[in-house]
PDB file of C-alpha atoms and ligand atoms in Angstrom:
ATOM      1  CA  UNK N   1      92.695 251.715  44.645  1.00  0.00           C
ATOM      2  CA  UNK N   2      90.694 251.819  47.831  1.00  0.00           C
ATOM      3  CA  UNK N   3      87.964 254.441  47.318  1.00  0.00           C
ATOM      4  CA  UNK N   4      84.577 254.314  49.014  1.00  0.00           C
ATOM      5  CA  UNK N   5      82.854 256.330  46.297  1.00  0.00           C
ATOM      6  CA  UNK N   6      84.345 254.205  43.504  1.00  0.00           C
ATOM      7  CA  UNK N   7      82.905 251.230  45.398  1.00  0.00           C
ATOM      8  CA  UNK N   8      79.445 252.864  45.508  1.00  0.00           C
ATOM      9  CA  UNK N   9      79.631 253.785  41.814  1.00  0.00           C
ATOM     10  CA  UNK N  10      80.570 250.199  40.938  1.00  0.00           C
ATOM     11  CA  UNK N  11      77.869 248.674  43.152  1.00  0.00           C
ATOM     12  CA  UNK N  12      80.398 247.074  45.488  1.00  0.00           C
ATOM     13  CA  UNK N  13      79.130 249.114  48.450  1.00  0.00           C
ATOM     14  CA  UNK N  14      75.523 249.809  49.377  1.00  0.00           C
ATOM     15  CA  UNK N  15      74.172 253.335  49.173  1.00  0.00           C
ATOM     16  CA  UNK N  16      70.721 254.931  49.112  1.00  0.00           C
ATOM     17  CA  UNK N  17      70.852 255.913  45.450  1.00  0.00           C
ATOM     18  CA  UNK N  18      68.359 258.534  44.272  1.00  0.00           C
ATOM     19  CA  UNK N  19      69.621 258.914  40.684  1.00  0.00           C
ATOM     20  CA  UNK N  20      72.203 257.324  38.412  1.00  0.00           C
ATOM     21  CA  UNK N  21      73.185 257.372  34.771  1.00  0.00           C
ATOM     22  CA  UNK N  22      76.249 256.452  32.757  1.00  0.00           C
ATOM     23  CA  UNK N  23      78.232 259.427  34.074  1.00  0.00           C
ATOM     24  CA  UNK N  24      77.138 260.094  37.662  1.00  0.00           C
ATOM     25  CA  UNK N  25      75.550 258.582  40.765  1.00  0.00           C
ATOM     26  CA  UNK N  26      73.561 260.528  43.407  1.00  0.00           C
ATOM     27  CA  UNK N  27      72.903 259.055  46.851  1.00  0.00           C
ATOM     28  CA  UNK N  28      71.974 260.139  50.364  1.00  0.00           C
ATOM     29  CA  UNK N  29      74.900 261.163  52.592  1.00  0.00           C
ATOM     30  CA  UNK N  30      75.461 258.626  55.369  1.00  0.00           C
ATOM     31  CA  UNK N  31      75.845 261.454  57.934  1.00  0.00           C
ATOM     32  CA  UNK N  32      73.317 264.067  56.793  1.00  0.00           C
ATOM     33  CA  UNK N  33      73.878 267.697  57.750  1.00  0.00           C
ATOM     34  CA  UNK N  34      70.398 268.796  56.649  1.00  0.00           C
ATOM     35  CA  UNK N  35      66.982 267.146  56.142  1.00  0.00           C
ATOM     36  CA  UNK N  36      68.051 266.556  52.536  1.00  0.00           C
ATOM     37  CA  UNK N  37      71.758 265.808  52.022  1.00  0.00           C
ATOM     38  CA  UNK N  38      72.627 264.101  48.765  1.00  0.00           C
ATOM     39  CA  UNK N  39      76.034 263.604  47.155  1.00  0.00           C
ATOM     40  CA  UNK N  40      76.439 263.697  43.376  1.00  0.00           C
ATOM     41  CA  UNK N  41      79.598 261.900  42.227  1.00  0.00           C
ATOM     42  CA  UNK N  42      81.123 261.116  38.856  1.00  0.00           C
ATOM     43  CA  UNK N  43      81.612 257.423  38.146  1.00  0.00           C
ATOM     44  CA  UNK N  44      85.144 258.364  37.105  1.00  0.00           C
ATOM     45  CA  UNK N  45      87.602 258.738  39.966  1.00  0.00           C
ATOM     46  CA  UNK N  46      88.500 262.427  40.108  1.00  0.00           C
ATOM     47  CA  UNK N  47      90.245 263.240  43.414  1.00  0.00           C
ATOM     48  CA  UNK N  48      88.472 266.536  44.065  1.00  0.00           C
ATOM     49  CA  UNK N  49      87.458 269.932  42.682  1.00  0.00           C
ATOM     50  CA  UNK N  50      91.076 270.947  42.063  1.00  0.00           C
ATOM     51  CA  UNK N  51      91.497 267.944  39.754  1.00  0.00           C
ATOM     52  CA  UNK N  52      88.653 269.049  37.480  1.00  0.00           C
ATOM     53  CA  UNK N  53      90.435 269.733  34.177  1.00  0.00           C
ATOM     54  CA  UNK N  54      89.327 270.755  30.703  1.00  0.00           C
ATOM     55  CA  UNK N  55      88.322 267.198  29.645  1.00  0.00           C
ATOM     56  CA  UNK N  56      85.910 267.109  32.601  1.00  0.00           C
ATOM     57  CA  UNK N  57      84.005 270.290  31.730  1.00  0.00           C
ATOM     58  CA  UNK N  58      80.954 268.491  30.352  1.00  0.00           C
ATOM     59  CA  UNK N  59      80.958 266.039  33.255  1.00  0.00           C
ATOM     60  CA  UNK N  60      81.212 268.848  35.819  1.00  0.00           C
ATOM     61  CA  UNK N  61      78.321 270.624  34.134  1.00  0.00           C
ATOM     62  CA  UNK N  62      76.305 267.415  34.132  1.00  0.00           C
ATOM     63  CA  UNK N  63      76.814 267.114  37.899  1.00  0.00           C
ATOM     64  CA  UNK N  64      75.185 270.538  38.285  1.00  0.00           C
ATOM     65  CA  UNK N  65      72.291 269.598  36.013  1.00  0.00           C
ATOM     66  CA  UNK N  66      71.708 266.380  37.980  1.00  0.00           C
ATOM     67  CA  UNK N  67      71.869 268.243  41.301  1.00  0.00           C
ATOM     68  CA  UNK N  68      69.080 270.528  40.106  1.00  0.00           C
ATOM     69  CA  UNK N  69      66.990 267.582  38.928  1.00  0.00           C
ATOM     70  CA  UNK N  70      67.448 265.782  42.264  1.00  0.00           C
ATOM     71  CA  UNK N  71      66.527 268.980  44.128  1.00  0.00           C
ATOM     72  CA  UNK N  72      63.316 269.112  42.097  1.00  0.00           C
ATOM     73  CA  UNK N  73      62.608 265.414  42.654  1.00  0.00           C
ATOM     74  CA  UNK N  74      63.140 265.674  46.427  1.00  0.00           C
ATOM     75  CA  UNK N  75      60.971 268.783  46.736  1.00  0.00           C
ATOM     76  CA  UNK N  76      63.576 271.324  47.883  1.00  0.00           C
ATOM     77  CA  UNK N  77      63.983 273.296  44.675  1.00  0.00           C
ATOM     78  CA  UNK N  78      61.312 275.920  45.285  1.00  0.00           C
ATOM     79  CA  UNK N  79      62.385 276.816  48.832  1.00  0.00           C
ATOM     80  CA  UNK N  80      66.071 276.744  47.908  1.00  0.00           C
ATOM     81  CA  UNK N  81      69.107 274.686  48.664  1.00  0.00           C
ATOM     82  CA  UNK N  82      72.891 274.799  48.768  1.00  0.00           C
ATOM     83  CA  UNK N  83      75.528 273.130  46.603  1.00  0.00           C
ATOM     84  CA  UNK N  84      78.995 272.622  48.125  1.00  0.00           C
ATOM     85  CA  UNK N  85      82.343 271.372  46.829  1.00  0.00           C
ATOM     86  CA  UNK N  86      85.006 270.890  49.498  1.00  0.00           C
ATOM     87  CA  UNK N  87      88.668 270.888  48.422  1.00  0.00           C
ATOM     88  CA  UNK N  88      91.544 269.703  50.584  1.00  0.00           C
ATOM     89  CA  UNK N  89      92.194 269.851  54.305  1.00  0.00           C
ATOM     90  CA  UNK N  90      91.170 273.430  55.027  1.00  0.00           C
ATOM     91  CA  UNK N  91      88.201 273.049  52.704  1.00  0.00           C
ATOM     92  CA  UNK N  92      86.895 270.203  54.837  1.00  0.00           C
ATOM     93  CA  UNK N  93      87.314 267.439  52.271  1.00  0.00           C
ATOM     94  CA  UNK N  94      87.334 263.967  53.837  1.00  0.00           C
ATOM     95  CA  UNK N  95      86.627 261.716  50.838  1.00  0.00           C
ATOM     96  CA  UNK N  96      89.056 262.181  47.970  1.00  0.00           C
ATOM     97  CA  UNK N  97      86.672 261.320  45.140  1.00  0.00           C
ATOM     98  CA  UNK N  98      84.888 264.363  43.721  1.00  0.00           C
ATOM     99  CA  UNK N  99      81.421 264.875  45.195  1.00  0.00           C
ATOM    100  CA  UNK N 100      78.912 267.693  45.028  1.00  0.00           C
ATOM    101  CA  UNK N 101      76.902 268.168  48.227  1.00  0.00           C
ATOM    102  CA  UNK N 102      73.215 269.026  47.752  1.00  0.00           C
ATOM    103  CA  UNK N 103      71.829 270.334  51.045  1.00  0.00           C
ATOM    104  CA  UNK N 104      68.273 271.471  51.693  1.00  0.00           C
ATOM    105  CA  UNK N 105      65.214 271.336  53.863  1.00  0.00           C
ATOM    106  CA  UNK N 106      66.429 273.948  56.323  1.00  0.00           C
ATOM    107  CA  UNK N 107      67.695 277.527  56.232  1.00  0.00           C
ATOM    108  CA  UNK N 108      71.421 277.661  55.469  1.00  0.00           C
ATOM    109  CA  UNK N 109      73.717 280.014  57.316  1.00  0.00           C
ATOM    110  CA  UNK N 110      76.271 282.345  55.774  1.00  0.00           C
ATOM    111  CA  UNK N 111      79.204 282.429  56.036  1.00  0.00           C
ATOM    112  CA  UNK N 112      79.463 278.623  56.261  1.00  0.00           C
ATOM    113  CA  UNK N 113      81.420 277.204  59.186  1.00  0.00           C
TER     114      UNK N 113
HETATM  115  P1  LIG D 201      83.600 265.857  52.346  1.00  0.00           P
HETATM  116  O1  LIG D 201      83.848 266.141  53.802  1.00  0.00           O
HETATM  117  O2  LIG D 201      83.222 267.062  51.534  1.00  0.00           O
HETATM  118  O3  LIG D 201      84.737 265.068  51.739  1.00  0.00           O
HETATM  119  O4  LIG D 201      82.301 264.962  52.306  1.00  0.00           O
HETATM  120  C1  LIG D 201      82.329 263.571  52.375  1.00  0.00           C
HETATM  121  C2  LIG D 201      80.939 263.142  52.696  1.00  0.00           C
HETATM  122  O5  LIG D 201      80.808 261.766  52.398  1.00  0.00           O
HETATM  123  C3  LIG D 201      80.557 263.305  54.165  1.00  0.00           C
HETATM  124  O6  LIG D 201      79.424 264.156  54.258  1.00  0.00           O
HETATM  125  C4  LIG D 201      80.273 261.877  54.626  1.00  0.00           C
HETATM  126  O7  LIG D 201      79.223 261.802  55.553  1.00  0.00           O
HETATM  127  C5  LIG D 201      79.941 261.192  53.319  1.00  0.00           C
HETATM  128  N1  LIG D 201      80.161 259.758  53.278  1.00  0.00           N
HETATM  129  C6  LIG D 201      81.282 259.091  53.630  1.00  0.00           C
HETATM  130  N2  LIG D 201      81.129 257.768  53.428  1.00  0.00           N
HETATM  131  C7  LIG D 201      79.880 257.601  52.909  1.00  0.00           C
HETATM  132  C8  LIG D 201      79.118 256.469  52.483  1.00  0.00           C
HETATM  133  N3  LIG D 201      79.614 255.221  52.544  1.00  0.00           N
HETATM  134  N4  LIG D 201      77.860 256.669  52.016  1.00  0.00           N
HETATM  135  C9  LIG D 201      77.351 257.923  51.964  1.00  0.00           C
HETATM  136  N5  LIG D 201      78.015 259.019  52.343  1.00  0.00           N
HETATM  137  C10 LIG D 201      79.260 258.866  52.816  1.00  0.00           C
HETATM  138 ZN1  LIG D 202      87.008 256.980  43.663  1.00  0.00          ZN
END
């Protein structure tokens, strides 16, 4: 399967990794939408948020824990940040391997575009 995030998780494609463990990898987005824009992905290929099923509950929770740790490490936790999961075409999903956006370093608008 041709998947850019599987390639990053397997070390076949370069990325600016900020955290990794046996379950997840976190790396800087190649096209950042904020001063801090990190993606947290599972090593397992899950196509998107809609494909998160009961066996993934612990993994999905771990992604949230890691996002908080990375926010702390990158110094955006105190001021605040945003976590985003995009699903499907209308949701703005462009890479079909689950990824949690961690955005910070500027004031976020609401509602999002
Ligand atoms: P989404 O639109 O929610 O599917 O987000 C996909 C994100 O992946 C976008 O913000 C892209 O800039 C980012 N992206 C795509 N390819 C890479 C890559 N090779 N390294 C880092 N980020 C990437
Ligand atoms: Zn993948």
